[in-house]
Coordinates of C-alpha atoms in Angstrom, one line a residue:
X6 CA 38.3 87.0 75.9
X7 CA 40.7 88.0 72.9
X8 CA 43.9 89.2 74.0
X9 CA 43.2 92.8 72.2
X10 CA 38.8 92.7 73.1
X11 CA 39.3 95.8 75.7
X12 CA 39.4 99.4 74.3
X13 CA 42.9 100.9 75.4
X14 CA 43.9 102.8 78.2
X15 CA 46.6 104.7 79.7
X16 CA 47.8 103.6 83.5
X17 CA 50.7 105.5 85.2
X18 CA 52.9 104.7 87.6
X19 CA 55.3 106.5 90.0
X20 CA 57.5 104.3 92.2
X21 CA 59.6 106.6 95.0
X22 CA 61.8 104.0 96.0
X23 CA 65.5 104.3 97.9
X24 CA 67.5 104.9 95.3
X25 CA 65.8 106.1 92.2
X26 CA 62.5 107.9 91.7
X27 CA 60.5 107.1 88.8
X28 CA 57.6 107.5 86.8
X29 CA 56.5 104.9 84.2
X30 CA 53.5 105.9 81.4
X31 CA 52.1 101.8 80.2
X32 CA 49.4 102.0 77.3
X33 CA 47.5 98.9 78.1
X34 CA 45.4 96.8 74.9
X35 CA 44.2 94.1 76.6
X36 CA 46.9 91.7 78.3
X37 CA 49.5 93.7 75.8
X38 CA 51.3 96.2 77.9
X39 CA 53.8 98.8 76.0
X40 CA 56.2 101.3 78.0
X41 CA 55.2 105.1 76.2
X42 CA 57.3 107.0 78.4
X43 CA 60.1 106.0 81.0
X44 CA 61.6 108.4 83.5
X45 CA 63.6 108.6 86.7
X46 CA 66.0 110.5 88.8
X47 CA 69.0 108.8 90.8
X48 CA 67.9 110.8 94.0
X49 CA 69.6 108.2 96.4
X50 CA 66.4 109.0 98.9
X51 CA 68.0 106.9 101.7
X52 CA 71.6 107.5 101.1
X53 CA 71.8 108.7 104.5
X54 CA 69.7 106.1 106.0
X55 CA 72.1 103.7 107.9
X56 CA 74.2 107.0 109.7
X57 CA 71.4 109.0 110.3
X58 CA 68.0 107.3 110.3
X59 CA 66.5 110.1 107.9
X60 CA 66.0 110.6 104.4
X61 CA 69.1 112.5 102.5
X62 CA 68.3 116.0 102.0
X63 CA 70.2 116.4 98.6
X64 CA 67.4 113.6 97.4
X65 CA 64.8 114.8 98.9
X66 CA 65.1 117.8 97.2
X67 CA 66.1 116.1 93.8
X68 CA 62.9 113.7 94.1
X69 CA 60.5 116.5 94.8
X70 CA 61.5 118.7 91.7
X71 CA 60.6 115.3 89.8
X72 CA 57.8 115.0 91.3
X73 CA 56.6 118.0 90.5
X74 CA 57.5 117.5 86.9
X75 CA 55.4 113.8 86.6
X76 CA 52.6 115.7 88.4
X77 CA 52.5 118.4 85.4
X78 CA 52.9 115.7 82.9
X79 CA 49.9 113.8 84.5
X80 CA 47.9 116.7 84.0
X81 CA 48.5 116.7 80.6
X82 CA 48.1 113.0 79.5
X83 CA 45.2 112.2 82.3
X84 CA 45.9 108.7 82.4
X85 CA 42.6 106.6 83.2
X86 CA 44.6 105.0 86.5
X87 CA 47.1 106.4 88.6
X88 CA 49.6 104.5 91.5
X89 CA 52.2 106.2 93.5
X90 CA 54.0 103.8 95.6
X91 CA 56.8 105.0 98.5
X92 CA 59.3 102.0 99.2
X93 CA 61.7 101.2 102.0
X94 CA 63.3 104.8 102.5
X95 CA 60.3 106.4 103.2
X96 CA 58.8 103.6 104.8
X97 CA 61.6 103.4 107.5
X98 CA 62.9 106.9 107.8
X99 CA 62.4 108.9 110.7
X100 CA 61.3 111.6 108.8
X101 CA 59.7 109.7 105.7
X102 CA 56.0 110.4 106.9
X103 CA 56.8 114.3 107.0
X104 CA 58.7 114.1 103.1
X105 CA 55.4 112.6 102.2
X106 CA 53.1 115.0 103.7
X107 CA 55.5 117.1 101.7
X108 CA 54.8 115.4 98.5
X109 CA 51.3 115.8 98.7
X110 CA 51.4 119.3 99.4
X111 CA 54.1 120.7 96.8
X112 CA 52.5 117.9 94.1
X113 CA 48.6 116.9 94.9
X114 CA 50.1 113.2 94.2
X115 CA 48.7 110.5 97.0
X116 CA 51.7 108.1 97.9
X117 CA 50.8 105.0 99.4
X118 CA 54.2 104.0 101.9
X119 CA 54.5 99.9 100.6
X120 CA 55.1 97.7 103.7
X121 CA 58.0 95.1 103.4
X122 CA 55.0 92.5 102.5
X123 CA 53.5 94.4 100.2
X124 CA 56.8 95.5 98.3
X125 CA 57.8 91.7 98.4
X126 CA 54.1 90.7 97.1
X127 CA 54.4 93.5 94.3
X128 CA 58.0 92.5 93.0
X129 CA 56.8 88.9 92.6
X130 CA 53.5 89.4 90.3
X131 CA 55.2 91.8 88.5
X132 CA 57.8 88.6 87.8
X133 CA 54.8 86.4 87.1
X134 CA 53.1 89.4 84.8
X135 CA 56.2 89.5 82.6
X136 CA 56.7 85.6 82.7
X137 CA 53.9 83.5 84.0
X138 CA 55.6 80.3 83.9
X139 CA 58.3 81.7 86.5
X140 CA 58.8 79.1 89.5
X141 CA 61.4 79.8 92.1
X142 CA 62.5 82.7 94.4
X143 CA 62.5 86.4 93.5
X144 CA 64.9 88.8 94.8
X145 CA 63.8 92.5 94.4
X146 CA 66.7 95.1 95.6
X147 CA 66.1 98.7 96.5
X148 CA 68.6 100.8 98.3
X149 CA 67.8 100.3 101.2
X150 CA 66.2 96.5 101.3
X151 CA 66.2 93.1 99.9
X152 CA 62.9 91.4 99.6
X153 CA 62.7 87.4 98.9
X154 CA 59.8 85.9 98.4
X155 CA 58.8 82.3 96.5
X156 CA 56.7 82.1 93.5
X157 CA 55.1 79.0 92.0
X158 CA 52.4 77.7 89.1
X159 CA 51.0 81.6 89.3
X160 CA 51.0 82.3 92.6
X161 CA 53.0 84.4 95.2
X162 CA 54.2 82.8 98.6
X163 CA 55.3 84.0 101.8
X164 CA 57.9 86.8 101.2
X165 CA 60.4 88.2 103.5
X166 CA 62.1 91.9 103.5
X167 CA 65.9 92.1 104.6
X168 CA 68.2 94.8 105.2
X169 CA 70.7 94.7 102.5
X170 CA 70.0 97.3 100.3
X171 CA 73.3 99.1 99.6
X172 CA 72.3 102.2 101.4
X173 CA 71.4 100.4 104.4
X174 CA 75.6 98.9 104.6
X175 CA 77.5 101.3 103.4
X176 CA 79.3 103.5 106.1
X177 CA 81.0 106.6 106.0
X178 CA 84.1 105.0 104.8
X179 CA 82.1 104.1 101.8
X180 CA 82.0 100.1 100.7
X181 CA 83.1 97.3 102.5
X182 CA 83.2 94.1 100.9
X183 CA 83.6 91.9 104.1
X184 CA 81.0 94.4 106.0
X185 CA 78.4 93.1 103.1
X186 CA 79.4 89.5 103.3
X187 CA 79.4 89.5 107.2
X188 CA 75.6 91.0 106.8
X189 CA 74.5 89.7 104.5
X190 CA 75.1 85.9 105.4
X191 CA 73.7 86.8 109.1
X192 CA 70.6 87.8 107.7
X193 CA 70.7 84.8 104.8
X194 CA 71.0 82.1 107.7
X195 CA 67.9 82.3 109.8
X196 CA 66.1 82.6 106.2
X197 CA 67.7 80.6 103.7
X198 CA 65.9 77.4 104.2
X199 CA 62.7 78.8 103.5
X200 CA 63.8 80.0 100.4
X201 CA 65.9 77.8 99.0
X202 CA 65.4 76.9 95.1
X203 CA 67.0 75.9 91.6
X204 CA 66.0 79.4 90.0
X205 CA 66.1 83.2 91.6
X206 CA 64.9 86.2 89.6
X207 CA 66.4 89.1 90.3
X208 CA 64.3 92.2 90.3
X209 CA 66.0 96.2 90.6
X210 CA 67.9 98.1 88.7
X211 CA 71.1 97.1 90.3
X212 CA 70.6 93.8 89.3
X213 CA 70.0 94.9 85.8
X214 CA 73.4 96.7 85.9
X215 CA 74.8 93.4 87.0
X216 CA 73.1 91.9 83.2
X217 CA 74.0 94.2 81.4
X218 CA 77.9 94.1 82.2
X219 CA 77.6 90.0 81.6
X220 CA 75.9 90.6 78.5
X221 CA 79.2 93.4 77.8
X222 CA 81.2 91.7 78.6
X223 CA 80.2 87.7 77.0
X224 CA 79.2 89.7 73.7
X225 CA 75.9 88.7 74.3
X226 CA 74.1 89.1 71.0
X227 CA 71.2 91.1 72.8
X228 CA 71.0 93.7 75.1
X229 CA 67.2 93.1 76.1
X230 CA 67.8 92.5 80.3
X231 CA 64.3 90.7 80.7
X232 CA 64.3 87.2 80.7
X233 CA 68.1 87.2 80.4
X234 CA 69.7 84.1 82.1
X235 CA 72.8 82.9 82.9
X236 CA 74.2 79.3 85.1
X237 CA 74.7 80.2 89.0
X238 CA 78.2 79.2 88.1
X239 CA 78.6 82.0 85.5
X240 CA 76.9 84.7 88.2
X241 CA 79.1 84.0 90.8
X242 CA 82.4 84.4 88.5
X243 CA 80.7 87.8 87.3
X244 CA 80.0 88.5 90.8
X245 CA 83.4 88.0 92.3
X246 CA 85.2 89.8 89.4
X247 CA 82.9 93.0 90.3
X248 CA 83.7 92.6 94.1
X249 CA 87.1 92.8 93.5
X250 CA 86.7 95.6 90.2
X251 CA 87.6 99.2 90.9
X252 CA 85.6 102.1 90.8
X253 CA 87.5 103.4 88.2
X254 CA 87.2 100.3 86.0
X255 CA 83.5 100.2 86.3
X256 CA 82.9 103.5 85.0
X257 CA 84.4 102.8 81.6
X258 CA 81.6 100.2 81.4
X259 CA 79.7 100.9 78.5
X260 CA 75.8 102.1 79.2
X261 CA 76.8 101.7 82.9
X262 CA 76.3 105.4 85.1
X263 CA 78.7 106.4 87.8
X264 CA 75.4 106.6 90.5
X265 CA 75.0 102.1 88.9
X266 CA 78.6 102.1 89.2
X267 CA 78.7 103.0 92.6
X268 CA 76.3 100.1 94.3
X269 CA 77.3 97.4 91.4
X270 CA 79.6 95.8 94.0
X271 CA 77.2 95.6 96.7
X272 CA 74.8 93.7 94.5
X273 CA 77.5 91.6 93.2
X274 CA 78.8 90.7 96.9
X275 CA 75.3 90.0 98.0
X276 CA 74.8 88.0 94.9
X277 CA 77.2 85.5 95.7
X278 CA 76.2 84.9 99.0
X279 CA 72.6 84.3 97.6
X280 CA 74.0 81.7 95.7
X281 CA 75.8 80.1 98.5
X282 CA 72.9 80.3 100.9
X283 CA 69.8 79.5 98.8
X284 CA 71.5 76.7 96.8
X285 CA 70.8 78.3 93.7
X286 CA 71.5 76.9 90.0
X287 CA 70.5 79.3 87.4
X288 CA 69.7 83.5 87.7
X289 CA 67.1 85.1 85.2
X290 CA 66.5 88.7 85.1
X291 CA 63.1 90.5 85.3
X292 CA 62.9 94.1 83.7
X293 CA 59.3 93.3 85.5
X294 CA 58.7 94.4 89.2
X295 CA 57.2 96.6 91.8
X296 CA 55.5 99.1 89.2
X297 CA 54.1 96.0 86.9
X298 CA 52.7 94.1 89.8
X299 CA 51.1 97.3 91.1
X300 CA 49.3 97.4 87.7
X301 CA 48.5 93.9 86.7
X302 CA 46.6 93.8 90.6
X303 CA 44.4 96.2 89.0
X304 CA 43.5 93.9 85.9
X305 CA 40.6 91.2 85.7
X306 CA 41.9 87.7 86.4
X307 CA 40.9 87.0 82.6
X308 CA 42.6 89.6 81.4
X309 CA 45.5 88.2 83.7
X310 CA 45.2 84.5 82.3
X311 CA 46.5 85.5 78.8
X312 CA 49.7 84.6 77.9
X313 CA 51.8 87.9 77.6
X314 CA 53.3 86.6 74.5
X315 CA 50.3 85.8 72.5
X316 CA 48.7 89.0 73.6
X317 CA 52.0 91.0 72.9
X318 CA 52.2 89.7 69.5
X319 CA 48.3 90.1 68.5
X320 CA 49.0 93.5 69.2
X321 CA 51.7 93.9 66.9
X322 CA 50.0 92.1 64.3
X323 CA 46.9 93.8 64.2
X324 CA 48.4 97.2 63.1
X325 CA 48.6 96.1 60.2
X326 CA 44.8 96.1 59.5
X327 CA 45.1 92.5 58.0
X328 CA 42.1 90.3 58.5
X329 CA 41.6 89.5 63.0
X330 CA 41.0 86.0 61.8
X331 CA 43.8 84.9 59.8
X332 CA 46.2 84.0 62.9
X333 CA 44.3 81.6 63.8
X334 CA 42.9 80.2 60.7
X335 CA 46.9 80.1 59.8
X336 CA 47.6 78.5 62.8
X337 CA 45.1 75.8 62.4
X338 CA 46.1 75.1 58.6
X339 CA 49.7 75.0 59.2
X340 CA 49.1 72.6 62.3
X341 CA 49.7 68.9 60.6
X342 CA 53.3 70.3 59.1
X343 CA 54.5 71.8 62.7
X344 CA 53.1 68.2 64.2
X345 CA 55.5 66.4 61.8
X346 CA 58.3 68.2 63.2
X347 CA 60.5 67.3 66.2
X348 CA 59.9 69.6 69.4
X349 CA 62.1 72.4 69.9
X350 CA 61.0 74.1 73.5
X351 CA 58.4 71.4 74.5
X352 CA 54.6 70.6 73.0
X353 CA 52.8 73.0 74.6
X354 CA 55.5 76.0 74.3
X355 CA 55.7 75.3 71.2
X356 CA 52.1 75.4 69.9
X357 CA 52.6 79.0 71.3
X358 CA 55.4 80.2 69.3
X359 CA 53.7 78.9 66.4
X360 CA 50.2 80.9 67.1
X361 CA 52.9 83.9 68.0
X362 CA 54.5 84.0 64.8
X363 CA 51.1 83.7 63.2
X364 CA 49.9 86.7 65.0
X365 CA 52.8 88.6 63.3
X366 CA 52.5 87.1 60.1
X367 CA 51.8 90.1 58.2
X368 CA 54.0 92.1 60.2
X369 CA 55.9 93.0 57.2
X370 CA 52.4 94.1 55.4
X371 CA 53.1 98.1 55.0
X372 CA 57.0 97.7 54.7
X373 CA 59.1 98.4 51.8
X374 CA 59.5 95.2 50.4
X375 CA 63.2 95.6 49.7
X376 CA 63.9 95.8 53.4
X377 CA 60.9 93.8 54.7
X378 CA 63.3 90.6 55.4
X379 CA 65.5 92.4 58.1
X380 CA 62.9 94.9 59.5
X381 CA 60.7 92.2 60.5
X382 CA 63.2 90.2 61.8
X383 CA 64.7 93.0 64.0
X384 CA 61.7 94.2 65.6
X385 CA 60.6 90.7 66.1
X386 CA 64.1 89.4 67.6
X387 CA 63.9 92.8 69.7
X388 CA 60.6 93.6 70.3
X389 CA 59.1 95.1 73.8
X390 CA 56.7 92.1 74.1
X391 CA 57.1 89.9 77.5
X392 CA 56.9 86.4 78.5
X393 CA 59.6 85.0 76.0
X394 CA 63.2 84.0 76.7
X395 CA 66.2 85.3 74.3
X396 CA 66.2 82.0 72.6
X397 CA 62.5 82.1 71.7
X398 CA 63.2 85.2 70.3
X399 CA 65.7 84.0 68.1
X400 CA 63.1 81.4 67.3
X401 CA 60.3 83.9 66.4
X402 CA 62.7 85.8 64.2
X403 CA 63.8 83.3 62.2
X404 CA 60.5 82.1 61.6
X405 CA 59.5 85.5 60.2
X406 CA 62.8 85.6 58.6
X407 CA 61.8 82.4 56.4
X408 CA 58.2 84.0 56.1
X409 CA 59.2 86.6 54.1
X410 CA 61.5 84.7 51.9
X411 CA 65.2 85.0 54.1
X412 CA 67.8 82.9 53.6
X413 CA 68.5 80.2 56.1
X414 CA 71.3 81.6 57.9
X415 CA 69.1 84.8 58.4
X416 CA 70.4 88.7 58.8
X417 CA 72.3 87.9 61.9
X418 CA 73.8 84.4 61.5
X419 CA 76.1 85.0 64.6
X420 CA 73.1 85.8 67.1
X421 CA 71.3 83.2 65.9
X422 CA 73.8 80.1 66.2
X423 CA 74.8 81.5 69.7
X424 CA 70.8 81.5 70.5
X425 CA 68.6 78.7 68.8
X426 CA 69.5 74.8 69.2
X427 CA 69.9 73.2 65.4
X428 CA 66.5 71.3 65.8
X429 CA 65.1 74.6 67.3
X430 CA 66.3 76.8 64.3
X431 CA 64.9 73.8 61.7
X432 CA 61.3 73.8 63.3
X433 CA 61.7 77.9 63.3
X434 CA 62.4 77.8 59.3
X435 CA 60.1 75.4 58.3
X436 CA 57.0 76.7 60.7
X437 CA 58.0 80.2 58.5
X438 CA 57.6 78.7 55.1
X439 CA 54.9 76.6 56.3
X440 CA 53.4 80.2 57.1
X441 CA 54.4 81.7 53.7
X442 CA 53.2 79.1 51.6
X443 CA 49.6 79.4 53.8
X444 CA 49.6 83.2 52.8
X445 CA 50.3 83.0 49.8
X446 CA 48.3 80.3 48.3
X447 CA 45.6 82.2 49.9
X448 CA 46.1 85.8 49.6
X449 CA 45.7 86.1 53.4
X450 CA 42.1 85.0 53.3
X451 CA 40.6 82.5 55.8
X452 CA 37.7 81.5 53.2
X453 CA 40.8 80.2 50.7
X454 CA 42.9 78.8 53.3
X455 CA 39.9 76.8 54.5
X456 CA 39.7 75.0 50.7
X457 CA 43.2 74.2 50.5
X458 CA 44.6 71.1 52.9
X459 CA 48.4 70.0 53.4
X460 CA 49.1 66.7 55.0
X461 CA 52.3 64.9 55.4
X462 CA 51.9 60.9 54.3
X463 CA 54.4 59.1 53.7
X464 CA 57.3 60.7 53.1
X465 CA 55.8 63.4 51.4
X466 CA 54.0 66.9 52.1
X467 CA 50.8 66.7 50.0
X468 CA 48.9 69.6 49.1
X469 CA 45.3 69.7 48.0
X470 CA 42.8 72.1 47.1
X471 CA 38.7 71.7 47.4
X472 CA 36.6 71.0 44.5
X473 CA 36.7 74.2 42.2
X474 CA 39.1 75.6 44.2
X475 CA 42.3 73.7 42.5
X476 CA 43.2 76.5 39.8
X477 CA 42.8 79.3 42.7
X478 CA 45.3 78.1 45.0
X479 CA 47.5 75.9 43.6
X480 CA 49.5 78.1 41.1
X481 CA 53.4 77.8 39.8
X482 CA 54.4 80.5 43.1
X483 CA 52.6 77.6 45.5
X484 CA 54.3 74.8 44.2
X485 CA 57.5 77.1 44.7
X486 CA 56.7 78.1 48.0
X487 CA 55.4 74.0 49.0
X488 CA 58.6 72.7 47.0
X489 CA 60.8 75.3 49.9
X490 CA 59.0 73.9 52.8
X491 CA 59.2 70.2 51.7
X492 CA 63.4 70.3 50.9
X493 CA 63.7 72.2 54.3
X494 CA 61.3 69.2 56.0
X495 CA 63.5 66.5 53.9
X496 CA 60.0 65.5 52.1
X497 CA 59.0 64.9 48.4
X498 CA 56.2 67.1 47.5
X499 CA 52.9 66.1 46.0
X500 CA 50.2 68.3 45.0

């Protein structure tokens, strides 16, 4: 199966968890997912939870009027799949059963209450949907829970569901930052050995909050939370400094709202004892949870075993009506140049950033070609596509930088020395030219990229062309585009 071989489809979400209440719109193309519309409401369902065992009524009645609003939408767009999930409020409210009896009465919407297994089960395939390769612990926190479970070569351990959600600590009094220690490393102790490991990813919108001040703050050159990472040393100084931040001073954050604002200490006090307790070395962040493991249970495991990069990036490409079988015909031609080249991310991650960048090799097809250089490379660099770190990003964007005939320090020089290793941002350049020299010896056709052959022998990229085929392919603009590739590769050129 191709990554884009299934018609698409339209799958909707709606997550009513503790804090906020959302509805999520995917269009799936195969393995390719893209976000069409994102909404939600800060209701702060179980505000009240910890002094009065019930849902609050202020957000109750803030979820239900956007509940009612998704429903009408739904009606409208008719998705082909519909999940509405209820998370630890409802689930553990006195009166959660009733507000969902409610739900179905004042919306028509079915909610199916998530157990503390389930929720933990959910949060880690949703990790593993956006990032396959993920091996570790995830941490998924709600407002009124904290769910661990361990994730390994694809699969989802045992997972456990903790009461640390900042709803579920804070008192009348408001927060207490030796209240949340003192909890939180009671209920880490009996646990922490079982979950132990070098990496956690962190999962809920108040650990995105927690990214996107680091990446504020450190000047980050993006501001794309998924797959974000950052030492366990580096979290716990980011962690601390929050504990100790006013209220005051974490409003002026930029892009941060007063309702983040509010529980952004909690998550950095628990944080930090997460660290402590589970021996942790590095944090990633995963924009991918609860919702995206709710709809990736629904796919076929074939469908499942395509990389989301390769599938993300097929997509992309194929708008641009160029030919489905140049990618990999490029791919294959361009093969004995990449081999010649030192790794940058590893043999096998590398072979697929080179077939990703060949997906999008004609990304640039229907742009004005007096911009194409720095519209590709944005929407490549920052494009909605999982399953890619910010460094392979950097990596994919200065390949199609070079593609389309960039210079070498690219449109954002900055970004791209604080992102890409030298030896990374070498392989990136020449796998570009490499791709532009493939293009445009053949005009983008697999027949004439099957009669021209590029070796490197001694020393020297040699280029040669079948029988017939020599005046064809190898004009004066080849031997330009060859002679690039070759000075960039240190190489004499023979053709």
């Amino acid at each position: 199966m191709t990554p884009l071989s299934q018609p698409p489809r339209e799958v909707a979400v709606i997550d009513i968890g503790s804090n906020s209440v959302r509805m999520v719109l995917y269009r799936l193309e195969g393995r390719a997912v893209w976000t069409v519309l994102n909404e939600k409401v800060l209701a702060g369902l179980g505000r009240d939870l910890a002094s009065t065992g019930r849902l609050s009524p202020e957000g109750c009645a803030m979820s239900l009027t956007a509940l009612r609003r998704f429903a009408a939408l739904l009606e409208g767009v008719q998705p082909q799949a519909l999940f509405v999930a209820a998370t630890a409020a409802v689930r553990e409210a006195s009166d959660g059963e009733d507000f969902r009896n409610r739900i179905t009465a004042e919306t028509g919407l079915q909610v199916r209450v998530l157990s503390g297994e389930d929720e933990a089960r959910y949060a880690a395939l949703g990790v593993l949907a956006g990032a396959p390769s993920a091996g570790g612990v995830v941490a998924d926190m709600g407002g009124a829970s904290l769910e661990l479970v361990r994730i390994a070569d694809g699969a989802v351990g045992r997972g456990v569901t903790l009461p640390l959600g900042p709803f579920s600590l804070t008192g009348k009094k408001g927060f207490d930052p030796q209240r949340v220690q003192a909890a939180a490393d009671k209920a880490l102790k009996d646990v922490a050995a079982d979950y132990r490991a070098q990496t956690l990813y962190a999962v809920g919108g108040a650990w995105r909050s927690l990214a996107q001040v680091r990446m504020a703050f450190s000047g980050h050159p993006l501001r794309i939370v998924h797959q974000f990472a950052m030492s366990a040393e580096e979290a716990r100084d980011l962690a601390r400094l929050i504990g100790r931040a006013s209220p005051g001073s974490l409003d002026k954050v930029p892009g941060l709202s007063k309702k983040r604002a509010e529980t952004l200490p909690h998550a950095a006090v628990i944080l930090d004892r997460l660290i402590d307790h589970l021996d942790l070395s590095r944090i990633e962040f995963s924009a991918w949870g609860v919702r995206e493991g709710l709809l990736f249970e629904s796919l076929d495991p074939e469908t499942l075993a395509i990389d989301p990069l390769l599938a993300g990036s097929a997509a992309l490409g194929a708008r641009q009506g160029v030919s489905p079988t140049l990618p990999a015909a490029l791919d294959a031609w361009i093969a004995p140049i990449l081999t010649a080249l030192p790794t940058a991310f590893g043999p096998e991650r590398d072979a697929v950033l080179a077939r990703a960048a060949c997906n999008v090799a004609d990304l640039g097809a229907r742009l004005h070609p007096d911009h194409r250089v720095e519209l590709v490379f944005d929407q490549v660099l920052r494009a909605p596509v999982p399953g890619q770190t910010h460094a392979e990003r950097a990596f994919l964007a200065s390949a199609l930088n070079a593609r389309y005939g960039g210079a070498p320090a690219t449109p954002e020089p900055e970004a791209m020395t604080r992102l890409l290793p030298p030896v990374a941002a070498t392989r990136a350049r020449a796998l570009g030219l490499a791709m532009r020299l493939g293009c445009d010896l053949s005009g983008r056709s697999p027949h004439l990229l099957a009669n021209a052959g590029v070796q490197i022998t001694g020393g020297a990229l040699r280029l040669t062309a079948a029988p017939g085929y020599a005046d064809l392919l190898l004009g004066e603009q080849t031997r330009r585009r060859a002679r690039a590739l070759a000075d960039t590769m240190g190489l004499a050129l023979e053709i």
